[in-house]
Amino acid sequence: MSDLDFYAHVATRGDVLGVGIGAQPAEWEAVLGADCLDAEDGGLLRRDYGLVELSFQEEDGAWPCFGVSVQVQRLRWDTESSVPAALRGAYGTFAPSARFEDLAAAIAGLGCSVEPDPDGDGTSGDMHRYRVPESGVRIFVRADEHAQGQSGEVWSLSVSPAWWRAVG
């Protein structure tokens, strides 16, 4: 298994090591560990594991996860401490970046497709947004030709069914 296998799994299945949308913070901690930063603001909680960032919203005393973001761009500065130990154990060493064309090929290898996001209004000239129709996961890709070799690199993956239903 490789880091590309991890990204392709998230893109096609929408979970991290079997945990995903709707899971409680304790379920995430059981899989990814306690080495994270929590930021609570009213009824919202953001849990940051470096590579993986989670969003929770309080509902009647429970905290279901409503968003999972894989922040690939953070690995450019630090692959060791940005990748939770559980992910390193399952997928091995993570490279400082990932090419979109490699990820798209890995996604196709899992029987899914990648297409430009039909609601492309949310992207800017230096970022392109794609989606995996089978899962609804969005992939953000650097498009800035002036970014010295960074064009075509995966910036992040976003698993947030409620958000993406609302915008397109």
Short mmCIF file of C-alpha atoms in Angstrom, two decimals:
data_model
loop_
_atom_site.label_atom_id
_atom_site.label_comp_id
_atom_site.label_asym_id
_atom_site.label_seq_id
_atom_site.Cartn_x
_atom_site.Cartn_y
_atom_site.Cartn_z
CA MET A 1 0.00 0.00 0.00
CA SER A 2 1.13 3.54 -0.67
CA ASP A 3 0.13 7.12 0.01
CA LEU A 4 -1.54 7.15 -3.42
CA ASP A 5 -3.60 4.11 -2.35
CA PHE A 6 -4.73 6.11 0.70
CA TYR A 7 -5.81 9.12 -1.38
CA ALA A 8 -7.61 6.88 -3.90
CA HIS A 9 -9.40 5.05 -1.09
CA VAL A 10 -10.59 8.32 0.47
CA ALA A 11 -11.65 9.62 -2.96
CA THR A 12 -13.68 6.52 -3.81
CA ARG A 13 -14.97 5.40 -0.40
CA GLY A 14 -15.12 8.63 1.61
CA ASP A 15 -13.56 7.18 4.76
CA VAL A 16 -10.23 6.98 6.57
CA LEU A 17 -9.33 3.51 7.85
CA GLY A 18 -13.03 2.62 7.91
CA VAL A 19 -14.21 5.71 9.80
CA GLY A 20 -16.14 8.48 8.07
CA ILE A 21 -19.06 10.86 8.03
CA GLY A 22 -21.31 10.47 11.07
CA ALA A 23 -18.59 8.97 13.31
CA GLN A 24 -18.09 10.47 16.77
CA PRO A 25 -14.76 12.01 17.92
CA ALA A 26 -14.02 8.93 20.07
CA GLU A 27 -14.32 6.69 17.00
CA TRP A 28 -11.81 8.83 15.14
CA GLU A 29 -9.48 8.85 18.15
CA ALA A 30 -9.64 5.04 18.34
CA VAL A 31 -8.39 4.85 14.74
CA LEU A 32 -6.07 7.89 14.40
CA GLY A 33 -4.95 8.35 18.01
CA ALA A 34 -5.04 11.24 20.42
CA ASP A 35 -2.22 13.28 18.85
CA CYS A 36 -4.37 16.06 17.38
CA LEU A 37 -5.42 19.63 17.91
CA ASP A 38 -9.06 20.34 18.78
CA ALA A 39 -10.62 23.75 18.24
CA GLU A 40 -14.17 24.12 19.54
CA ASP A 41 -16.35 27.09 18.66
CA GLY A 42 -19.88 26.89 20.00
CA GLY A 43 -21.52 23.84 18.50
CA LEU A 44 -18.67 23.15 16.08
CA LEU A 45 -15.47 21.18 16.63
CA ARG A 46 -12.50 21.03 14.27
CA ARG A 47 -10.02 18.22 14.90
CA ASP A 48 -6.68 18.55 13.14
CA TYR A 49 -4.40 15.53 12.69
CA GLY A 50 -2.17 17.32 10.18
CA LEU A 51 -2.89 15.44 6.97
CA VAL A 52 -6.46 14.69 8.06
CA GLU A 53 -8.77 17.42 9.33
CA LEU A 54 -12.25 16.66 10.68
CA SER A 55 -15.35 18.77 11.31
CA PHE A 56 -18.02 17.90 13.87
CA GLN A 57 -21.28 19.58 14.85
CA GLU A 58 -23.01 19.08 18.19
CA GLU A 59 -26.46 17.50 17.88
CA ASP A 60 -28.34 16.65 21.08
CA GLY A 61 -25.15 15.90 23.03
CA ALA A 62 -23.53 13.89 20.23
CA TRP A 63 -20.80 15.16 17.88
CA PRO A 64 -21.22 13.49 14.47
CA CYS A 65 -18.54 14.16 11.87
CA PHE A 66 -19.86 16.12 8.90
CA GLY A 67 -16.61 16.80 7.05
CA VAL A 68 -13.34 15.02 6.34
CA SER A 69 -10.54 16.86 4.60
CA VAL A 70 -7.23 15.37 3.51
CA GLN A 71 -4.78 18.29 3.38
CA VAL A 72 -2.14 16.90 1.01
CA GLN A 73 -0.44 20.29 0.59
CA ARG A 74 0.66 20.21 4.24
CA LEU A 75 3.08 17.39 3.44
CA ARG A 76 5.28 19.77 1.43
CA TRP A 77 6.69 21.04 4.71
CA ASP A 78 6.62 17.99 6.98
CA THR A 79 5.66 14.45 6.05
CA GLU A 80 6.69 12.80 9.32
CA SER A 81 4.66 14.68 11.93
CA SER A 82 1.80 15.58 9.57
CA VAL A 83 0.84 11.94 8.90
CA PRO A 84 -0.82 10.10 11.82
CA ALA A 85 1.09 6.98 12.87
CA ALA A 86 -1.90 4.76 12.02
CA LEU A 87 -1.79 5.95 8.40
CA ARG A 88 1.98 5.46 8.16
CA GLY A 89 1.48 1.96 9.55
CA ALA A 90 -1.21 1.12 7.01
CA TYR A 91 0.17 2.91 3.93
CA GLY A 92 3.90 3.39 4.53
CA THR A 93 5.87 6.52 3.74
CA PHE A 94 4.02 9.54 2.40
CA ALA A 95 5.63 11.68 -0.31
CA PRO A 96 5.63 15.48 0.04
CA SER A 97 3.17 15.78 -2.87
CA ALA A 98 0.89 13.80 -5.17
CA ARG A 99 0.23 14.32 -8.88
CA PHE A 100 -3.40 14.58 -9.96
CA GLU A 101 -2.92 12.37 -13.02
CA ASP A 102 -1.51 9.59 -10.80
CA LEU A 103 -4.44 9.91 -8.40
CA ALA A 104 -6.97 9.91 -11.26
CA ALA A 105 -5.39 6.69 -12.60
CA ALA A 106 -5.52 5.08 -9.15
CA ILE A 107 -9.19 6.08 -8.79
CA ALA A 108 -9.95 4.57 -12.21
CA GLY A 109 -8.17 1.41 -11.07
CA LEU A 110 -10.71 1.16 -8.25
CA GLY A 111 -13.58 1.34 -10.72
CA CYS A 112 -14.52 4.99 -10.26
CA SER A 113 -14.14 8.08 -12.42
CA VAL A 114 -13.01 11.68 -12.02
CA GLU A 115 -14.63 14.64 -13.74
CA PRO A 116 -14.41 18.42 -13.53
CA ASP A 117 -16.78 19.60 -10.84
CA PRO A 118 -19.97 20.77 -12.56
CA ASP A 119 -20.18 23.60 -10.03
CA GLY A 120 -16.78 25.00 -10.95
CA ASP A 121 -17.68 28.51 -9.80
CA GLY A 122 -16.07 27.74 -6.44
CA THR A 123 -12.59 27.43 -7.90
CA SER A 124 -10.17 30.17 -8.76
CA GLY A 125 -7.70 30.47 -11.61
CA ASP A 126 -4.94 28.84 -9.59
CA MET A 127 -7.07 25.91 -8.35
CA HIS A 128 -9.21 23.38 -10.22
CA ARG A 129 -11.90 21.30 -8.55
CA TYR A 130 -12.81 17.77 -9.62
CA ARG A 131 -15.25 15.26 -8.23
CA VAL A 132 -15.60 11.51 -8.05
CA PRO A 133 -19.27 11.05 -9.04
CA GLU A 134 -19.54 7.64 -7.39
CA SER A 135 -18.59 9.00 -3.93
CA GLY A 136 -19.20 12.76 -4.18
CA VAL A 137 -15.66 13.47 -2.94
CA ARG A 138 -14.09 16.67 -4.30
CA ILE A 139 -10.41 16.93 -5.27
CA PHE A 140 -8.67 20.31 -5.36
CA VAL A 141 -5.69 20.57 -7.71
CA ARG A 142 -3.09 23.33 -8.14
CA ALA A 143 -3.45 24.92 -11.57
CA ASP A 144 -1.12 27.91 -11.22
CA GLU A 145 1.44 27.63 -14.01
CA HIS A 146 3.69 30.12 -12.17
CA ALA A 147 4.00 27.89 -9.11
CA GLN A 148 7.28 26.26 -10.26
CA GLY A 149 6.41 22.60 -10.71
CA GLN A 150 3.39 22.63 -8.43
CA SER A 151 0.76 22.80 -11.18
CA GLY A 152 -1.07 19.48 -11.28
CA GLU A 153 -0.37 18.66 -7.63
CA VAL A 154 -3.24 17.55 -5.42
CA TRP A 155 -3.98 20.25 -2.84
CA SER A 156 -6.71 18.47 -0.86
CA LEU A 157 -9.61 16.03 -0.88
CA SER A 158 -12.96 16.95 0.65
CA VAL A 159 -15.56 14.52 1.97
CA SER A 160 -18.57 16.54 3.06
CA PRO A 161 -21.86 15.22 1.68
CA ALA A 162 -24.06 17.87 3.31
CA TRP A 163 -21.90 20.73 1.99
CA TRP A 164 -21.59 19.38 -1.55
CA ARG A 165 -25.34 18.66 -1.80
CA ALA A 166 -25.94 22.29 -0.87
CA VAL A 167 -23.61 23.73 -3.56
CA GLY A 168 -24.11 21.39 -6.43
#
